[in-house]
Coordinates of C-alpha atoms in Angstrom, one line a residue:
X1 CA 0.0 0.0 0.0
X2 CA 2.8 2.4 0.9
X3 CA 4.6 1.6 -2.3
X4 CA 1.5 2.6 -4.2
X5 CA 1.3 5.9 -2.3
X6 CA 4.9 6.6 -3.1
X7 CA 4.4 5.7 -6.8
X8 CA 1.4 8.0 -7.1
X9 CA 3.3 10.9 -5.5
X10 CA 6.2 10.4 -7.8
X11 CA 3.9 10.4 -10.9
X12 CA 2.1 13.6 -9.7
X13 CA 5.5 15.3 -9.1
X14 CA 6.8 14.3 -12.5
X15 CA 3.6 15.4 -14.3
X16 CA 3.6 18.7 -12.5
X17 CA 7.2 19.3 -13.2
X18 CA 6.6 19.0 -17.0
X19 CA 3.5 21.1 -16.9
X20 CA 4.9 23.9 -14.9
X21 CA 8.4 25.3 -14.3
X22 CA 8.5 25.0 -10.6
X23 CA 6.8 22.6 -8.1
X24 CA 7.3 21.8 -4.5
X25 CA 5.8 19.4 -2.1
X26 CA 6.2 18.2 1.5
X27 CA 5.4 14.7 2.7
X28 CA 5.1 14.0 6.4
X29 CA 5.0 10.4 7.7
X30 CA 5.1 9.3 11.4
X31 CA 7.6 6.5 12.1
X32 CA 7.9 4.2 15.1
X33 CA 8.5 4.5 17.9
X34 CA 8.3 8.3 18.2
X35 CA 9.7 9.9 15.0
X36 CA 8.6 11.8 12.0
X37 CA 9.9 11.6 8.5
X38 CA 9.7 15.0 6.6
X39 CA 10.5 14.8 2.9
X40 CA 10.9 18.1 1.0
X41 CA 10.9 18.0 -2.8
X42 CA 11.6 21.0 -5.1
X43 CA 11.5 20.5 -8.8
X44 CA 12.0 23.1 -11.6
X45 CA 13.1 23.0 -15.2
X46 CA 14.1 25.1 -18.1
X47 CA 14.2 24.5 -21.9
X48 CA 17.4 23.4 -23.5
X49 CA 17.4 26.5 -25.7
X50 CA 17.0 28.8 -22.7
X51 CA 19.8 27.0 -20.9
X52 CA 22.2 27.2 -23.7
X53 CA 21.4 30.9 -24.2
X54 CA 21.8 31.5 -20.4
X55 CA 18.3 32.7 -20.0
X56 CA 17.6 31.5 -16.5
X57 CA 14.4 32.0 -14.7
X58 CA 13.7 29.3 -12.1
X59 CA 16.8 27.2 -12.8
X60 CA 19.7 28.6 -10.7
X61 CA 22.1 30.6 -12.7
X62 CA 25.1 29.9 -10.4
X63 CA 24.8 26.1 -10.9
X64 CA 23.9 26.3 -14.6
X65 CA 27.0 28.2 -15.5
X66 CA 29.2 25.7 -13.6
X67 CA 27.6 22.8 -15.6
X68 CA 28.1 24.6 -18.9
X69 CA 31.8 25.4 -18.1
X70 CA 32.5 21.9 -17.0
X71 CA 30.5 20.2 -19.9
X72 CA 28.5 18.3 -17.3
X73 CA 25.4 16.6 -18.9
X74 CA 24.0 15.0 -15.7
X75 CA 24.8 15.7 -12.0
X76 CA 24.0 14.0 -8.7
X77 CA 25.2 15.5 -5.4
X78 CA 24.4 14.1 -1.9
X79 CA 24.9 15.4 1.6
X80 CA 24.0 12.8 4.2
X81 CA 24.4 12.4 8.0
X82 CA 23.2 9.7 10.4
X83 CA 22.0 6.2 9.9
X84 CA 18.7 5.0 8.4
X85 CA 17.1 2.3 10.7
X86 CA 15.6 0.0 8.1
X87 CA 14.5 -2.5 10.8
X88 CA 12.2 0.1 12.4
X89 CA 11.5 2.6 9.6
X90 CA 11.2 0.3 6.6
X91 CA 12.1 1.3 3.1
X92 CA 14.1 4.5 2.5
X93 CA 12.4 7.7 1.1
X94 CA 12.1 7.7 -2.7
X95 CA 13.2 4.1 -2.7
X96 CA 16.7 5.1 -2.0
X97 CA 17.0 7.1 -5.3
X98 CA 17.8 10.4 -3.4
X99 CA 20.1 8.9 -0.8
X100 CA 23.9 9.1 -0.5
X101 CA 26.6 7.8 1.6
X102 CA 27.6 9.4 4.9
X103 CA 29.4 12.7 4.2
X104 CA 29.4 13.9 0.7
X105 CA 28.9 11.8 -2.5
X106 CA 29.1 13.1 -6.1
X107 CA 28.8 11.5 -9.4
X108 CA 28.3 13.0 -12.8
X109 CA 28.4 12.3 -16.5
X110 CA 30.9 14.6 -18.2
X111 CA 31.2 15.0 -21.9
X112 CA 34.8 14.7 -23.1
X113 CA 36.8 13.2 -25.9
X114 CA 39.5 11.4 -23.8
X115 CA 39.8 10.2 -20.2
X116 CA 42.5 12.9 -19.5
X117 CA 40.1 15.6 -20.7
X118 CA 37.3 14.2 -18.6
X119 CA 39.6 14.2 -15.5
X120 CA 40.4 17.9 -16.1
X121 CA 36.7 18.8 -16.4
X122 CA 35.9 16.7 -13.3
X123 CA 38.5 18.6 -11.4
X124 CA 36.9 21.9 -12.6
X125 CA 33.5 20.7 -11.5
X126 CA 34.5 19.6 -8.0
X127 CA 36.4 22.9 -7.3
X128 CA 33.5 25.0 -8.5
X129 CA 30.9 23.0 -6.5
X130 CA 33.2 23.3 -3.5
X131 CA 32.9 27.0 -3.6
X132 CA 29.2 27.1 -4.4
X133 CA 28.2 24.8 -1.5
X134 CA 30.9 25.7 1.0
X135 CA 32.0 22.1 1.2
X136 CA 35.4 20.3 0.8
X137 CA 34.6 18.9 -2.6
X138 CA 37.9 20.1 -3.9
X139 CA 39.5 17.3 -1.9
X140 CA 38.0 14.7 -4.2
X141 CA 41.2 14.1 -6.1
X142 CA 42.4 11.1 -8.1
X143 CA 42.7 8.9 -5.0
X144 CA 39.0 9.4 -4.2
X145 CA 37.6 9.2 -7.7
X146 CA 36.4 6.0 -9.4
X147 CA 34.8 5.2 -12.7
X148 CA 31.9 2.8 -12.0
X149 CA 31.1 0.3 -14.8
X150 CA 28.1 -1.6 -13.5
X151 CA 26.6 0.4 -10.7
X152 CA 25.2 3.7 -12.1
X153 CA 23.0 4.3 -15.1
X154 CA 22.0 7.7 -16.5
X155 CA 18.6 8.7 -15.4
X156 CA 18.2 11.5 -18.1
X157 CA 17.5 11.3 -21.8
X158 CA 20.7 11.7 -23.8
X159 CA 21.2 11.5 -27.5
X160 CA 23.0 8.5 -28.9
X161 CA 25.7 10.8 -30.3
X162 CA 26.3 12.3 -26.8
X163 CA 26.2 9.0 -25.0
X164 CA 29.4 7.8 -26.7
X165 CA 31.3 10.8 -25.3
X166 CA 30.0 10.7 -21.7
X167 CA 32.3 9.7 -18.9
X168 CA 31.0 8.7 -15.5
X169 CA 33.0 9.8 -12.5
X170 CA 32.2 9.1 -8.9
X171 CA 33.8 10.6 -5.7
X172 CA 33.1 10.4 -2.0
X173 CA 34.2 12.3 1.1
X174 CA 33.0 10.2 4.1
X175 CA 34.8 12.4 6.6
X176 CA 32.9 15.6 5.5
X177 CA 30.7 17.0 8.3
X178 CA 27.4 18.3 6.8
X179 CA 26.4 21.5 8.6
X180 CA 24.5 24.8 8.2
X181 CA 27.1 26.1 5.8
X182 CA 25.8 23.6 3.2
X183 CA 22.1 24.3 3.9
X184 CA 22.3 28.0 3.1
X185 CA 23.6 27.6 -0.5
X186 CA 21.0 24.9 -1.0
X187 CA 18.2 27.3 -0.1
X188 CA 19.6 30.0 -2.3
X189 CA 19.1 27.7 -5.3
X190 CA 15.3 27.7 -4.7
X191 CA 13.1 30.4 -6.3
X192 CA 11.6 31.4 -2.9
X193 CA 14.9 31.0 -1.1
X194 CA 13.3 29.8 2.1
X195 CA 11.2 32.9 2.6
X196 CA 7.9 31.3 1.6
X197 CA 6.4 27.9 0.8
X198 CA 7.5 24.7 2.4
X199 CA 11.2 25.8 2.3
X200 CA 10.3 28.3 5.1
X201 CA 10.2 25.3 7.5
X202 CA 13.8 24.5 6.9
X203 CA 15.9 25.5 9.8
X204 CA 19.5 24.5 10.5
X205 CA 18.9 23.9 14.2
X206 CA 16.1 21.4 13.4
X207 CA 17.6 19.8 10.3
X208 CA 21.0 19.0 11.9
X209 CA 19.4 17.8 15.1
X210 CA 17.7 15.0 13.2
X211 CA 18.4 11.3 13.7
X212 CA 19.0 11.0 10.0
X213 CA 19.1 13.6 7.2
X214 CA 19.9 13.7 3.5
X215 CA 20.1 16.6 1.0
X216 CA 20.3 15.8 -2.7
X217 CA 20.6 17.7 -5.9
X218 CA 19.9 16.0 -9.3
X219 CA 20.3 17.7 -12.7
X220 CA 19.3 15.7 -15.8
X221 CA 17.9 16.3 -19.3
X222 CA 14.4 15.1 -20.0
X223 CA 12.7 14.9 -23.4
X224 CA 9.0 14.5 -24.3
X225 CA 8.2 11.7 -26.7
X226 CA 5.2 13.5 -28.1
X227 CA 6.6 17.0 -28.8
X228 CA 10.2 16.1 -28.8
X229 CA 11.0 19.1 -26.6
X230 CA 13.9 18.7 -24.3
X231 CA 14.1 20.2 -20.8
X232 CA 16.9 20.5 -18.2
X233 CA 15.4 19.5 -14.9
X234 CA 16.8 20.1 -11.4
X235 CA 15.3 18.1 -8.5
X236 CA 16.2 19.1 -4.9
X237 CA 15.2 17.0 -1.9
X238 CA 15.7 17.2 1.8
X239 CA 14.7 14.2 3.9
X240 CA 15.0 14.1 7.7
X241 CA 13.9 11.9 10.6
X242 CA 13.0 14.0 13.6
X243 CA 12.4 12.8 17.1
X244 CA 9.0 14.3 18.1
X245 CA 9.7 14.7 21.8
X246 CA 13.1 16.2 21.2
X247 CA 11.8 18.6 18.6
X248 CA 9.0 19.8 20.9
X249 CA 11.5 21.2 23.4
X250 CA 11.3 25.0 23.6
X251 CA 14.3 26.7 22.1
X252 CA 14.7 29.0 25.1
X253 CA 14.9 25.9 27.4
X254 CA 16.3 23.0 25.4
X255 CA 17.9 21.1 28.3
X256 CA 16.5 17.6 28.4
X257 CA 15.0 16.5 31.8
X258 CA 14.1 13.0 32.9
X259 CA 10.5 12.0 32.7
X260 CA 8.8 11.5 36.0
X261 CA 7.9 8.0 37.0
X262 CA 4.2 8.6 36.9
X263 CA 4.5 10.0 33.3
X264 CA 6.4 7.0 31.9
X265 CA 4.5 5.1 29.1
X266 CA 5.6 1.5 29.2
X267 CA 4.7 -1.5 27.1
X268 CA 3.1 -3.8 29.6
X269 CA 2.9 -6.6 27.1
X270 CA 6.6 -7.3 27.4
X271 CA 7.4 -10.3 29.6
X272 CA 10.1 -8.5 31.5
X273 CA 7.9 -5.5 32.4
X274 CA 8.0 -4.7 36.1
X275 CA 8.0 -1.7 38.4
X276 CA 11.8 -1.3 37.9
X277 CA 11.9 -2.2 34.2
X278 CA 10.1 -0.1 31.5
X279 CA 10.2 -0.6 27.8
X280 CA 9.1 2.5 25.9
X281 CA 5.7 2.3 24.3
X282 CA 5.4 3.1 20.6
X283 CA 3.2 6.3 20.6
X284 CA 3.9 7.9 17.2
X285 CA 0.4 6.8 16.0
X286 CA -1.6 8.8 18.5
X287 CA 1.1 11.3 19.7
X288 CA 0.3 15.0 19.6
X289 CA 2.4 17.4 17.6
X290 CA 2.1 20.4 15.3
X291 CA 4.2 22.1 12.6
X292 CA 5.1 24.9 15.0
X293 CA 6.3 22.5 17.6
X294 CA 8.4 20.4 15.2
X295 CA 9.9 23.1 13.0
X296 CA 9.7 26.1 15.3
X297 CA 7.1 28.1 13.4
X298 CA 4.1 27.6 11.0
X299 CA 4.5 27.4 7.2
X300 CA 4.6 30.9 5.8
X301 CA 2.1 30.5 3.0
X302 CA 2.5 29.0 -0.4
X303 CA 5.4 30.0 -2.7
X304 CA 4.0 32.5 -5.2
X305 CA 6.2 31.1 -8.0
X306 CA 4.9 27.5 -7.7
X307 CA 2.0 26.0 -9.5
X308 CA -1.3 27.2 -8.1
X309 CA -2.9 23.8 -8.5
X310 CA -0.3 22.0 -6.5
X311 CA -1.1 20.3 -3.2
X312 CA 2.0 21.4 -1.3
X313 CA 1.6 19.5 1.9
X314 CA 0.7 15.8 2.4
X315 CA 0.6 13.6 5.5
X316 CA 0.5 9.8 5.6
X317 CA -1.8 8.9 8.4
X318 CA -5.0 6.9 8.5
X319 CA -8.1 8.8 7.7
X320 CA -9.4 8.1 11.2
X321 CA -6.7 10.2 12.7
X322 CA -7.7 13.7 13.7
X323 CA -5.8 16.4 11.8
X324 CA -6.6 20.1 12.2
X325 CA -5.4 22.8 9.9
X326 CA -5.6 26.6 9.7
X327 CA -8.1 28.4 7.5
X328 CA -7.6 28.7 3.8
X329 CA -6.3 25.2 3.2
X330 CA -8.2 22.8 1.0
X331 CA -8.0 19.2 2.1
X332 CA -8.2 16.1 -0.2
X333 CA -8.1 12.5 1.1
X334 CA -6.6 9.8 -1.1
X335 CA -8.6 6.6 -1.9
X336 CA -5.9 4.5 -0.3
X337 CA -7.1 5.5 3.2
X338 CA -3.7 6.6 4.4
X339 CA -2.9 9.9 2.6
X340 CA -4.4 13.4 2.7
X341 CA -3.0 16.4 1.0
X342 CA -3.6 20.2 1.4
X343 CA -3.7 23.0 -1.1
X344 CA -2.3 26.1 0.5
X345 CA -3.2 29.7 0.2
X346 CA -1.0 32.8 0.8
X347 CA -1.9 32.7 4.6
X348 CA 0.2 31.0 7.2
X349 CA -0.5 27.3 7.3
X350 CA -0.6 25.4 10.6
X351 CA -1.2 21.7 11.1
X352 CA -2.1 20.2 14.5
X353 CA -2.5 16.5 15.4
X354 CA -4.1 16.4 18.9
X355 CA -3.5 13.6 21.4
X356 CA -5.7 10.7 20.5
X357 CA -6.1 7.1 21.7
X358 CA -5.4 5.8 18.2
X359 CA -3.4 2.6 17.6
X360 CA -3.7 2.2 13.8
X361 CA -0.8 3.5 11.8
X362 CA 0.1 3.8 8.1
X363 CA 1.8 0.6 6.8
X364 CA 5.6 0.6 6.7
X365 CA 6.9 -0.5 3.3
X366 CA 9.4 -3.3 3.6
X367 CA 12.8 -2.6 2.0
X368 CA 14.0 -4.6 -1.0
X369 CA 17.2 -5.5 0.9
X370 CA 18.7 -5.2 4.4
X371 CA 22.4 -4.5 4.4
X372 CA 25.0 -4.3 7.1
X373 CA 28.8 -4.0 6.8
X374 CA 31.5 -4.3 9.5
X375 CA 35.2 -5.0 9.9
X376 CA 36.5 -8.4 11.0
X377 CA 39.9 -9.5 12.2
X378 CA 42.4 -7.8 14.6
X379 CA 45.9 -6.4 14.5
X380 CA 47.7 -3.6 12.8
X381 CA 48.7 -5.4 9.6
X382 CA 45.7 -7.2 8.2
X383 CA 41.9 -7.0 8.4
X384 CA 38.7 -8.1 6.7
X385 CA 35.3 -6.8 5.7
X386 CA 32.0 -8.6 6.1
X387 CA 28.8 -7.5 4.4
X388 CA 25.5 -9.2 5.4
X389 CA 22.8 -8.8 2.7
X390 CA 19.3 -10.2 3.5
X391 CA 16.5 -10.5 1.0
X392 CA 13.2 -10.3 3.0
X393 CA 11.0 -11.3 0.1
X394 CA 9.4 -14.7 0.4
X395 CA 9.0 -15.3 -3.3
X396 CA 11.3 -13.1 -5.5
X397 CA 15.1 -13.2 -5.9
X398 CA 17.0 -10.0 -6.0
X399 CA 19.8 -9.1 -8.5
X400 CA 22.2 -6.5 -7.1
X401 CA 25.5 -4.8 -7.9
X402 CA 27.7 -4.4 -4.8
X403 CA 30.3 -1.6 -5.2
X404 CA 33.2 -0.7 -2.9
X405 CA 35.4 2.3 -3.3
X406 CA 38.4 1.7 -1.0
X407 CA 41.4 4.1 -0.3
X408 CA 44.8 3.1 -1.7
X409 CA 46.2 2.2 1.8
X410 CA 43.5 -0.5 2.1
X411 CA 44.9 -3.2 -0.2
X412 CA 42.3 -5.7 -1.2
X413 CA 43.1 -9.4 -1.6
X414 CA 40.7 -10.4 -4.4
X415 CA 41.4 -14.1 -4.0
X416 CA 39.9 -14.0 -0.5
X417 CA 36.5 -12.8 -1.8
X418 CA 33.9 -15.3 -0.7
X419 CA 30.0 -15.5 -0.6
X420 CA 27.9 -17.7 1.5
X421 CA 24.1 -18.2 1.3
X422 CA 22.5 -19.1 4.6
X423 CA 25.9 -20.2 5.9
X424 CA 26.8 -22.5 3.0
X425 CA 29.3 -21.8 0.3
X426 CA 27.7 -20.8 -3.0
X427 CA 28.5 -19.4 -6.5
X428 CA 26.0 -16.6 -6.3
X429 CA 28.6 -14.1 -7.6
X430 CA 27.8 -13.7 -11.3
X431 CA 30.2 -10.9 -12.4
X432 CA 33.2 -9.0 -11.0
X433 CA 34.9 -5.8 -12.0
X434 CA 38.1 -5.0 -10.2
X435 CA 40.4 -2.0 -10.6
X436 CA 43.5 -2.3 -8.3
X437 CA 44.9 0.6 -6.4
X438 CA 48.1 2.5 -7.1
X439 CA 49.9 3.9 -4.1
X440 CA 49.1 7.6 -3.6
X441 CA 47.5 7.8 -7.1
X442 CA 44.2 6.0 -7.0
X443 CA 42.1 3.8 -4.8
X444 CA 40.7 0.3 -5.2
X445 CA 37.4 -0.3 -6.9
X446 CA 35.4 -3.5 -6.9
X447 CA 31.9 -4.1 -8.3
X448 CA 30.2 -7.5 -7.8
X449 CA 27.1 -8.6 -9.6
X450 CA 25.2 -11.3 -7.7
X451 CA 21.8 -12.8 -7.1
X452 CA 20.2 -13.2 -3.7
X453 CA 17.5 -15.9 -3.5
X454 CA 14.2 -15.3 -1.8
X455 CA 14.2 -15.3 2.0
X456 CA 18.0 -15.8 2.1
X457 CA 21.0 -14.1 3.6
X458 CA 24.3 -13.7 1.8
X459 CA 27.5 -13.0 3.7
X460 CA 30.1 -11.4 1.6
X461 CA 33.7 -11.4 3.0
X462 CA 37.1 -10.4 1.9
X463 CA 40.5 -9.6 3.4
X464 CA 42.9 -6.7 3.0
X465 CA 46.2 -5.4 4.1
X466 CA 46.9 -2.1 5.8
X467 CA 49.6 0.1 4.3
X468 CA 52.1 2.2 6.3
X469 CA 51.6 5.9 5.7
X470 CA 54.2 8.7 5.9
X471 CA 53.9 10.7 9.1
X472 CA 52.8 13.7 7.0
X473 CA 49.9 11.8 5.6
X474 CA 48.2 11.4 9.0
X475 CA 45.3 13.7 10.0
X476 CA 45.6 15.7 13.2
X477 CA 43.4 13.1 15.0
X478 CA 45.3 10.1 13.7
X479 CA 44.3 7.8 16.6
X480 CA 40.6 8.3 15.7
X481 CA 41.0 6.3 12.4
X482 CA 40.3 6.8 8.8
X483 CA 36.7 7.0 7.4
X484 CA 35.9 4.4 4.7
X485 CA 33.1 5.3 2.2
X486 CA 29.8 3.5 2.3
X487 CA 29.2 0.6 -0.1
X488 CA 26.7 1.3 -2.9
X489 CA 24.2 -1.5 -3.6
X490 CA 22.2 -1.0 -6.8
X491 CA 18.9 -2.8 -7.2
X492 CA 17.5 -2.0 -10.6
X493 CA 16.9 1.8 -10.7
X494 CA 17.2 2.1 -6.9
X495 CA 20.2 2.1 -4.7
X496 CA 21.0 1.9 -1.0
X497 CA 24.0 2.6 1.0
X498 CA 25.6 0.9 4.0
X499 CA 27.1 2.8 6.8
X500 CA 30.6 4.1 6.6
X501 CA 33.4 2.4 8.5
X502 CA 36.3 3.6 10.7
X503 CA 39.6 2.0 9.9
X504 CA 42.4 2.0 12.5
X505 CA 45.9 2.1 10.9
X506 CA 49.3 1.6 12.4
X507 CA 50.0 5.0 14.0
X508 CA 53.4 6.3 15.0
X509 CA 53.9 7.8 18.4
X510 CA 53.6 11.5 17.6
X511 CA 54.7 12.4 21.1
X512 CA 58.3 11.3 20.3
X513 CA 59.1 14.4 18.2
X514 CA 57.9 16.5 21.1
X515 CA 60.1 14.6 23.5
X516 CA 63.1 15.0 21.2
X517 CA 62.5 18.7 20.9
X518 CA 62.3 19.1 24.6
X519 CA 65.4 17.1 25.3
X520 CA 67.4 18.9 22.5
X521 CA 66.2 22.3 23.9
X522 CA 67.3 21.4 27.4
X523 CA 70.8 20.3 26.2
X524 CA 71.2 23.5 24.2
X525 CA 70.1 25.6 27.1
X526 CA 72.6 24.0 29.4
X527 CA 75.4 24.3 26.9
X528 CA 74.6 27.9 26.1
X529 CA 74.4 28.8 29.8
X530 CA 77.8 27.2 30.5
X531 CA 79.5 28.9 27.5
X532 CA 77.8 32.2 28.4
X533 CA 79.2 32.1 31.9
X534 CA 82.7 31.4 30.7
X535 CA 82.6 34.4 28.3
X536 CA 80.9 37.0 30.5
X537 CA 81.8 36.1 34.2
X538 CA 84.9 37.9 35.6
X539 CA 87.5 35.8 37.5
X540 CA 89.4 37.4 40.4
X541 CA 91.9 36.1 43.0
X542 CA 91.0 34.8 46.4
X543 CA 92.6 37.8 48.3
X544 CA 90.4 40.2 46.3
X545 CA 87.1 38.5 47.2
X546 CA 86.6 40.5 50.5
X547 CA 87.1 43.8 48.7
X548 CA 84.6 42.9 46.1
X549 CA 82.1 41.3 48.5
X550 CA 78.7 42.7 47.9
X551 CA 77.7 42.4 51.5
X552 CA 80.7 44.3 52.7
X553 CA 80.1 47.0 50.2
X554 CA 76.5 47.3 51.2
X555 CA 77.5 47.6 54.9
X556 CA 80.0 50.4 54.1
X557 CA 77.3 52.3 52.2
X558 CA 74.8 52.0 55.1
X559 CA 77.4 53.2 57.6
X560 CA 78.3 56.2 55.5
X561 CA 74.7 57.1 55.2
X562 CA 74.1 56.9 59.0
X563 CA 77.2 59.1 59.6
X564 CA 75.9 61.7 57.2
X565 CA 72.5 61.7 58.9
X566 CA 74.1 62.2 62.3
X567 CA 76.2 65.1 61.1
X568 CA 73.1 66.8 59.6
X569 CA 71.2 66.3 62.8
X570 CA 74.0 67.7 65.0
X571 CA 74.3 70.8 62.7
X572 CA 70.5 71.5 63.0
X573 CA 70.7 71.3 66.8
X574 CA 73.6 73.8 66.9
X575 CA 71.8 76.3 64.8
X576 CA 68.7 76.2 67.0
X577 CA 70.9 76.8 70.2
X578 CA 72.5 79.9 68.7

């Protein structure tokens, strides 16, 4: 049912994007146990002729000029933070199509005649985007760039003559910390720039306080089969999972306080429930909240540049759930029984869900695949990676492409690659593409095509060797470890990411240079003081010590002063007697 709702929303968004030049929509969906998924979508387009003539209206000029200068025909940029809990929240928003790995992920199709020319244009693109989005994209060098063969497919409509010249390049920065500096340029690309419409709800304090959040920008060409007209479409999305109770804290008093014992809501159906043991009760279904409580303020009316017929706000709750809105909004309930949308006016829009004893919730869509990845082994020389892929479907097998982009200092042993299905060895691996690493020039790239049978679990393992780095190649927090980019799992047109990993490498004792500096400085100070005393100090005989004794000189000076004072006093007394 939820998959049907998502498909209907995608079709409506796509149709509105071709009919108008700008469209925006917000989808709210409560998640267990007490979370809320907010998916913001902004879509605009411009004709190919207007783009080539640099006649920009809704399409952002700053981004368009970068794409023209770098000859980029299709662009996909992701900023992600946190971990998506597939066990509790189900399938990812948009089927994983708008998701990226932890940190920053970028891939693009660049038109060029040779690989060297494509690399130069890719370098131009990353440096320009780095300045536009205030991110460290300029650090995506050759060691962090790969050329996927099996994992990514162009989502836009490209001419056959152009396809032969397109080069796919992919880069990641798992160490990048996504923050407000990246949100502000994102909002400036929108026509209403966060002043009106659903973008007015976006606030850095709320977005980056989320349990999981993702920002994406996709630029692709689309062509109509009927008219043959081609458009350049930009699709911007922001997805975040907010904790309802945490978001409802007032900004002037954000300090969390423990819940009183009598206010605890416990699941009494658990066998271990007692007076001293409480398992939190899932209360997202009937929990009270409002837009002002979650985002800090109500929605500031509709964006005047968006399509007037668009239903800008949708919420996925059963129709039996009470939902109150401010005046001026037109409500429409979907036939599925779990979706209602609102057409906004220029007035402020407020949505309130009161407390209600309501147990029914919208169905959670089951993901196509569950994926977990972790390190195995121990020691400072070797290690291993284990990926657990589980197909929850009871009837259908899943064909996937598993891609790893590893740094050059993580040397993969391809002969150790093994796959087991339900604990037994198997030959489920159908195809492998491997590009070995070159020290300090490029990283390792491996793509594995495989099939996972229905209701089965595949454990993919391989071993690697840790390289020794130069001391200048370690980051300031060397003992923290090195971030390894998320693995990309492609399932048809959708893709999911695993979590990133933290790799500990053999780390030298960086305190030793400090100790050497301190010891050397001490020796130099002692030697300098000894030589300085030899050069400056005056040496005299033993019989002359008393004459030059400082104490004796001081006593003589004091005695002379006392004698002078007595003479002056006697002289004054004699003058008074006369």
